[in-house]
XYZ file of C-alpha atoms in Angstrom:
517
model
C 105.111 68.494 87.520
C 105.496 65.973 90.307
C 102.781 63.811 88.720
C 104.592 63.939 85.398
C 107.894 63.000 87.009
C 106.163 60.219 88.921
C 104.577 58.924 85.731
C 107.921 58.991 83.960
C 109.548 57.111 86.826
C 106.818 54.463 86.720
C 107.178 54.166 82.938
C 110.961 53.832 83.240
C 110.646 51.235 86.007
C 108.120 49.216 84.000
C 110.265 49.541 80.860
C 113.378 48.487 82.763
C 111.549 45.556 84.303
C 110.175 44.573 80.904
C 113.580 44.895 79.301
C 115.220 42.883 82.060
C 112.484 40.267 81.767
C 112.910 40.125 77.991
C 116.661 39.808 78.374
C 116.224 37.067 80.979
C 113.778 35.196 78.712
C 116.132 35.649 75.771
C 118.987 34.360 77.895
C 116.949 31.275 78.716
C 116.233 30.828 74.994
C 119.914 31.239 74.121
C 120.857 28.748 76.829
C 118.220 26.339 75.503
C 119.631 26.770 71.966
C 123.130 26.083 73.294
C 121.957 22.886 75.021
C 120.127 21.749 71.873
C 123.278 22.351 69.826
C 125.296 20.208 72.229
C 122.677 17.449 72.109
C 122.669 17.464 68.300
C 126.468 17.387 68.140
C 126.608 14.545 70.676
C 124.978 12.212 68.127
C 128.366 11.806 66.456
C 129.930 8.773 68.193
C 133.473 9.818 67.265
C 133.324 13.240 68.927
C 132.311 14.088 72.489
C 131.167 17.581 73.515
C 131.220 18.724 77.110
C 130.692 22.062 78.847
C 133.689 22.918 81.006
C 132.413 26.389 81.991
C 129.063 28.202 81.829
C 128.065 31.513 83.412
C 124.717 33.139 82.599
C 124.216 36.811 83.317
C 121.284 39.109 82.617
C 122.453 40.496 79.270
C 125.186 38.024 78.321
C 126.595 34.597 79.162
C 129.946 32.913 78.691
C 130.682 29.250 78.033
C 133.657 27.029 77.220
C 132.975 23.783 75.369
C 135.460 20.940 74.965
C 135.478 19.097 71.623
C 137.037 15.699 72.369
C 137.837 13.309 69.518
C 137.554 9.599 70.292
C 140.944 8.207 69.274
C 141.368 4.532 68.241
C 142.787 2.321 70.986
C 145.652 1.184 68.738
C 146.602 4.784 67.932
C 150.269 5.409 68.621
C 151.278 7.789 71.385
C 153.201 9.856 68.808
C 149.965 10.826 67.058
C 148.850 14.248 68.340
C 145.385 14.563 69.848
C 143.363 17.022 67.695
C 140.881 17.757 70.517
C 140.329 21.421 71.380
C 138.026 23.880 73.169
C 135.947 26.837 72.003
C 134.813 29.947 73.834
C 131.222 31.123 73.409
C 129.977 34.618 74.221
C 126.176 34.541 74.299
C 124.497 37.955 74.045
C 120.859 38.020 75.157
C 118.170 39.804 73.164
C 116.196 41.446 72.062
C 118.415 43.596 69.859
C 119.721 46.290 69.975
C 121.095 44.916 73.275
C 121.867 41.456 71.860
C 125.289 41.583 70.300
C 125.797 45.284 70.940
C 129.283 45.996 69.646
C 129.854 42.423 68.468
C 132.095 42.564 65.351
C 130.266 41.525 62.195
C 126.753 41.591 63.679
C 124.300 43.931 61.973
C 121.657 45.603 64.120
C 118.284 43.912 63.810
C 115.401 42.370 65.740
C 116.462 38.926 66.965
C 116.508 36.812 70.090
C 120.233 36.606 70.737
C 123.728 36.342 69.309
C 126.367 33.666 69.948
C 129.993 34.400 69.080
C 132.371 31.405 69.027
C 136.180 31.562 68.954
C 138.958 29.046 69.512
C 140.484 28.707 72.964
C 144.145 29.320 72.041
C 145.502 27.337 74.995
C 143.332 24.248 74.479
C 145.673 22.281 72.177
C 148.995 22.374 70.346
C 147.460 23.333 67.004
C 145.308 26.125 68.456
C 148.422 27.554 70.132
C 150.248 27.423 66.783
C 147.359 29.169 65.001
C 147.210 31.868 67.673
C 150.949 32.442 67.276
C 150.729 32.671 63.484
C 147.755 35.042 63.494
C 149.200 37.227 66.238
C 146.541 39.539 67.683
C 143.950 38.450 65.096
C 141.448 35.702 65.941
C 142.033 32.659 63.654
C 138.383 31.587 63.588
C 135.171 33.456 64.345
C 131.674 31.952 64.188
C 128.742 34.309 64.766
C 125.195 32.931 65.076
C 122.105 35.115 65.240
C 119.321 33.246 67.051
C 115.686 33.989 66.279
C 112.890 34.002 68.833
C 111.724 30.640 67.453
C 115.177 29.033 67.717
C 116.115 29.439 64.050
C 119.717 30.492 63.458
C 121.830 32.249 60.844
C 125.537 31.484 61.226
C 128.587 33.033 59.561
C 132.043 31.426 59.679
C 135.199 33.429 58.989
C 138.905 32.626 58.898
C 140.990 35.659 57.854
C 143.830 35.465 55.292
C 147.236 34.381 56.566
C 150.789 34.676 55.231
C 153.712 33.305 57.250
C 157.233 32.093 56.546
C 159.820 29.985 58.343
C 157.501 28.577 61.016
C 157.571 25.039 62.407
C 158.108 22.681 59.433
C 156.878 25.250 56.913
C 159.074 27.369 54.709
C 156.059 29.411 53.630
C 152.268 29.416 53.906
C 149.773 31.561 52.012
C 146.101 31.175 52.890
C 143.342 33.224 51.249
C 140.965 32.830 54.160
C 137.664 31.004 54.510
C 134.051 32.175 54.519
C 130.841 30.290 55.166
C 127.202 30.844 56.018
C 124.564 28.404 57.277
C 120.881 28.801 58.091
C 118.916 26.392 60.290
C 115.155 26.652 60.730
C 113.315 26.251 64.030
C 113.513 22.764 65.482
C 116.306 21.854 63.053
C 113.619 21.051 60.474
C 115.779 22.273 57.582
C 119.285 23.578 56.985
C 121.297 25.016 54.134
C 124.674 26.626 53.759
C 127.923 27.068 51.908
C 131.647 27.235 52.593
C 134.357 28.659 50.329
C 138.143 28.916 50.233
C 139.969 30.476 47.259
C 143.537 29.270 47.713
C 146.123 27.616 49.944
C 149.851 27.311 49.181
C 152.184 25.516 51.589
C 155.877 24.728 51.093
C 157.767 22.580 53.577
C 161.331 23.172 54.600
C 164.043 21.385 52.569
C 164.934 17.864 53.666
C 168.580 17.456 54.655
C 170.654 14.662 53.157
C 170.917 11.416 55.093
C 172.786 8.166 54.575
C 171.651 6.794 51.236
C 169.210 9.660 50.680
C 170.207 12.927 48.960
C 168.931 16.313 50.042
C 165.648 17.415 48.496
C 163.220 20.291 48.503
C 160.315 20.399 50.903
C 156.852 19.052 50.203
C 154.534 21.393 48.317
C 150.749 21.588 48.529
C 148.648 23.826 46.318
C 144.872 24.120 46.539
C 142.502 26.280 44.485
C 138.787 27.100 44.546
C 137.370 24.824 47.232
C 133.626 25.137 47.806
C 130.950 23.164 49.654
C 127.176 23.538 49.671
C 124.413 21.645 51.464
C 120.626 21.775 51.562
C 118.824 19.338 53.841
C 115.510 18.882 55.603
C 114.174 16.531 58.241
C 111.725 14.056 56.760
C 110.188 10.670 57.420
C 111.777 8.352 60.004
C 113.427 11.446 61.566
C 116.123 11.254 58.854
C 117.843 14.119 57.058
C 117.117 14.232 53.311
C 118.647 16.541 50.730
C 121.694 17.258 48.602
C 125.284 18.262 49.177
C 128.072 19.280 46.805
C 131.852 19.585 47.007
C 133.985 21.169 44.273
C 137.728 21.634 43.985
C 139.398 23.569 41.199
C 142.868 22.123 41.753
C 144.865 20.083 44.246
C 148.588 19.536 43.733
C 150.778 17.540 46.136
C 154.502 17.204 45.431
C 156.391 14.966 47.854
C 160.203 15.031 48.153
C 161.866 12.323 46.078
C 158.868 11.857 43.781
C 159.416 13.091 40.244
C 155.847 13.986 39.302
C 153.282 15.497 41.682
C 149.787 14.233 42.345
C 147.404 16.616 40.580
C 143.603 16.662 40.701
C 141.711 19.255 38.660
C 138.018 20.141 38.477
C 136.866 17.613 41.061
C 133.118 17.541 41.692
C 131.434 15.354 44.323
C 127.660 15.351 44.831
C 125.631 13.370 47.325
C 121.931 12.974 47.967
C 119.599 11.109 50.311
C 115.916 10.793 49.409
C 112.773 8.891 50.287
C 111.958 6.291 47.605
C 108.633 5.066 48.981
C 106.598 5.334 52.189
C 108.854 2.662 53.742
C 112.227 2.935 51.979
C 115.008 5.458 51.442
C 118.069 5.595 49.216
C 121.211 7.577 48.636
C 123.938 8.055 46.083
C 127.327 9.708 45.647
C 128.682 10.866 42.289
C 132.329 11.825 41.799
C 133.795 13.362 38.628
C 137.358 14.462 37.990
C 138.274 16.667 35.032
C 141.902 15.524 35.226
C 143.947 13.358 37.576
C 147.714 12.859 37.306
C 149.382 10.125 39.374
C 152.926 8.792 38.848
C 153.111 10.166 35.322
C 149.708 8.782 34.262
C 146.872 11.232 33.650
C 143.255 11.126 32.588
C 139.637 11.816 33.472
C 137.114 9.655 35.250
C 133.915 9.302 37.224
C 132.539 7.046 39.939
C 128.961 6.571 41.085
C 127.917 4.717 44.225
C 124.261 4.103 45.082
C 122.359 2.366 47.888
C 118.657 1.775 47.320
C 115.694 0.037 48.958
C 116.800 0.705 52.535
C 114.121 0.389 55.208
C 113.840 3.932 56.596
C 112.835 2.999 60.146
C 115.730 0.536 60.373
C 118.211 3.128 59.084
C 117.114 5.418 61.908
C 117.557 2.572 64.415
C 121.028 1.867 63.009
C 121.977 5.499 63.635
C 120.787 5.164 67.226
C 122.673 1.873 67.597
C 125.862 3.542 66.348
C 125.551 6.212 69.024
C 124.997 3.635 71.787
C 127.747 1.329 70.539
C 130.444 4.013 70.405
C 133.358 2.656 72.400
C 131.304 -0.419 73.347
C 131.440 -2.576 70.201
C 132.718 -5.646 72.103
C 129.489 -5.909 74.097
C 127.713 -9.134 72.931
C 124.327 -7.489 73.449
C 125.245 -4.670 71.073
C 126.327 -7.201 68.441
C 123.032 -9.088 68.850
C 121.088 -5.858 68.380
C 123.102 -5.075 65.249
C 122.457 -8.524 63.778
C 118.704 -8.125 64.327
C 118.729 -4.753 62.579
C 120.732 -6.180 59.664
C 118.143 -8.951 59.240
C 115.336 -6.379 59.066
C 117.313 -4.247 56.617
C 117.990 -7.227 54.328
C 114.310 -8.200 54.223
C 113.698 -5.042 52.208
C 115.953 -6.390 49.407
C 118.491 -3.502 49.375
C 120.563 -2.850 46.251
C 124.165 -1.637 45.901
C 125.467 -0.212 42.602
C 129.017 0.900 41.785
C 129.667 2.367 38.338
C 133.093 3.663 37.273
C 134.809 4.781 34.096
C 138.106 6.415 33.221
C 139.940 7.645 30.144
C 143.724 7.613 30.533
C 146.597 8.408 28.215
C 147.125 4.711 27.423
C 143.563 3.411 27.390
C 140.072 3.318 28.870
C 138.313 1.571 31.742
C 134.633 0.821 32.281
C 133.284 -1.157 35.207
C 129.915 -1.780 36.811
C 128.944 -3.768 39.892
C 125.352 -4.428 40.954
C 124.445 -6.436 44.079
C 120.949 -7.313 45.324
C 120.691 -8.542 48.910
C 118.202 -10.627 50.901
C 117.806 -11.961 54.438
C 120.205 -14.893 54.961
C 118.065 -16.562 57.621
C 119.171 -18.122 60.908
C 122.716 -19.028 59.870
C 125.422 -19.073 62.547
C 128.110 -17.049 60.806
C 130.730 -17.999 63.394
C 130.313 -21.704 62.607
C 129.629 -21.284 58.876
C 130.992 -17.987 57.476
C 130.145 -19.082 53.916
C 126.504 -18.817 54.971
C 126.918 -15.076 54.508
C 126.596 -15.753 50.769
C 122.932 -16.361 51.510
C 122.580 -12.598 51.934
C 123.375 -12.139 48.232
C 120.293 -12.739 46.110
C 121.983 -11.885 42.811
C 124.895 -9.897 41.484
C 126.428 -8.742 38.228
C 129.925 -7.394 37.555
C 131.059 -6.180 34.132
C 134.526 -4.952 33.232
C 136.018 -3.669 29.988
C 139.576 -2.342 29.889
C 141.893 -1.402 27.040
C 144.570 -3.969 26.240
C 147.409 -1.487 26.612
C 146.098 -0.087 29.885
C 145.730 -3.487 31.568
C 149.095 -4.775 30.353
C 150.861 -1.598 31.487
C 149.140 -1.536 34.891
C 149.864 -5.215 35.551
C 153.490 -4.872 34.435
C 154.017 -1.836 36.683
C 152.515 -3.664 39.681
C 154.743 -6.710 39.149
C 157.761 -4.452 38.656
C 157.218 -2.771 42.028
C 156.825 -6.189 43.667
C 160.105 -7.405 42.124
C 161.923 -4.285 43.291
C 160.672 -4.942 46.812
C 161.939 -8.532 46.667
C 165.380 -7.368 45.510
C 165.565 -4.860 48.339
C 164.632 -7.509 50.926
C 167.281 -9.875 49.523
C 169.932 -7.148 49.402
C 170.397 -7.637 45.650
C 170.597 -5.255 42.719
C 169.504 -5.449 39.090
C 169.210 -2.973 36.269
C 165.883 -1.294 35.743
C 165.733 -2.821 32.267
C 166.181 -6.325 33.678
C 163.361 -5.823 36.162
C 161.137 -4.265 33.493
C 161.716 -7.168 31.112
C 160.922 -9.798 33.732
C 157.823 -7.888 34.868
C 156.551 -7.749 31.283
C 157.153 -11.495 30.874
C 155.239 -12.320 34.051
C 152.379 -9.979 33.099
C 152.068 -11.661 29.701
C 152.079 -15.109 31.333
C 149.421 -14.159 33.885
C 147.126 -12.620 31.273
C 147.530 -15.686 29.036
C 146.679 -17.948 31.978
C 143.427 -16.186 32.919
C 142.488 -15.883 29.242
C 143.055 -19.610 28.621
C 140.929 -20.412 31.689
C 138.132 -18.256 30.303
C 138.052 -15.703 33.097
C 138.993 -12.896 30.693
C 138.244 -12.491 26.989
C 140.307 -10.442 24.543
C 137.942 -8.805 22.075
C 139.794 -6.569 19.645
C 141.807 -4.101 21.714
C 139.885 -4.688 24.955
C 139.901 -7.254 27.708
C 136.389 -8.046 28.919
C 134.974 -10.063 31.773
C 131.473 -10.639 33.136
C 130.686 -12.284 36.475
C 127.145 -13.202 37.473
C 125.773 -14.636 40.711
C 122.224 -15.978 40.791
C 120.425 -18.892 42.389
C 123.413 -19.600 44.621
C 125.735 -20.136 41.638
C 128.616 -18.050 40.308
C 129.386 -17.715 36.599
C 132.366 -15.972 35.006
C 131.923 -15.454 31.261
C 129.177 -18.127 31.372
C 131.540 -20.620 33.054
C 130.330 -21.885 36.427
C 132.818 -21.492 39.265
C 132.244 -23.935 42.170
C 131.904 -21.898 45.351
C 133.159 -24.812 47.445
C 136.577 -24.713 45.756
C 139.343 -23.748 48.111
C 141.650 -20.878 47.408
C 144.574 -22.063 45.288
C 142.719 -24.789 43.348
C 142.492 -22.493 40.334
C 145.906 -21.291 39.162
C 145.293 -17.793 37.884
C 148.789 -16.382 38.025
C 150.748 -18.338 35.424
C 154.285 -19.467 36.072
C 156.330 -16.974 38.037
C 159.991 -16.587 37.232
C 162.658 -15.170 39.489
C 165.305 -12.806 38.181
C 167.888 -15.580 38.449
C 165.714 -17.945 36.371
C 164.640 -15.379 33.805
C 167.741 -15.299 31.694
C 167.719 -11.497 31.838
C 171.056 -9.740 32.220
C 171.379 -7.470 35.210
C 173.693 -5.142 33.282
C 172.501 -1.793 32.011
C 173.362 -2.374 28.332
C 172.808 -6.092 27.962
C 170.276 -7.550 25.537
C 167.114 -9.054 26.959
C 167.954 -12.461 25.607
C 171.412 -12.774 27.166
C 171.463 -15.109 30.125
C 173.022 -13.745 33.255
C 172.309 -13.548 36.933
C 171.858 -10.064 38.462
C 174.907 -9.111 40.423
C 174.355 -8.752 44.168
């Protein structure tokens, strides 16, 4: 019996020692994962991460990490600092000890669990969130860490409904859920994030001198989702695809008659390796419907960068990290210029393609630019030497007659209203509209007569081409040495006083009168 008891004691001691050793090793692994995460996050030059507290025990550790945003030097003191801190509870493995009792963590065989929450006292907005959520944690991030360093992370923000808080009359938030997986050594990552709805209504705006009372601002958001799938490839760059979708966004500001509405927005981005030496990327944006200031329509925009030297792109990323907050250093600028020269030797290409269909017409535009090394030109002494970086370019534009005339008239109208306000004068809306239409017609006639724009049927068209150091617009060469102002593109401008337009509400457009101050 004594031998059996002795054997059991030895077994228990060995098991305890083994378990303690495993927990210690797992703690070291979790600590190593934490340090790697900080190092990866530190690559962003606009955000600084620092550990303000770290305590490692046998079965668990605690840490507090400060997330400090680098604010622009010219940022006003009234702008709140969004920086904050997070608390991390690190549970050592192997499970079932790792994460024992941690909410949302299923039992399984893994190296450790890290649970991240906001430090409620770390900033003004975290204090506000903590107050709104009461005893519920506003944000919880749980990462399960494998023995090889791979991680599976879940992000949760619970639903929230509040009223009469701060500047908000009401707020309804459906909550947010996300999940991300990262393989060992950060070789690959994928994940998704989803939010069903957000409705916010601001408190009514009281009347002030010259400004009537109005309802509060309203923001409505539906069906937001993000996905990403990336992997580390050549040149130590991240390749892959990402996608952002938004079912609806509506923003209604006080004093504005019609809200800004965006429906069925889809944005996709990708970065890929084109050849053993070069990489490229593109972004595609499509909107099912956009309504702005009473105008609505659909549209798409595609932006692409191709033929980028992969090794140089990696060096540019490293330069950006070193130059953060140190852009005035002449040595950093010299390094940047050298990298730009190398990048341009690969003949990179930039393409911008856009199209839109609106209620009063259509728009189609395409811009293609091919670059080259501009040589040893001193840009400070001869800025025009930068044109040497452009090997060739092509810009094509086609826009409906009604759309261009309306857009130009509206722009001139807003400019005239601003001039009247500055001069302390008044004029009827009809008088301003009439003068704006006259000036728009004159400007379009001027650029058409000069050959910069052609009217073909119901569309205005223009083509600009740069090649061999020469610029052509609709096959007409434009001297690049001409100074600004030598070509009169605007037509004759007429003031309200000179226009012969009556400032009265019911006057005819042809009656001559000066707007009454």
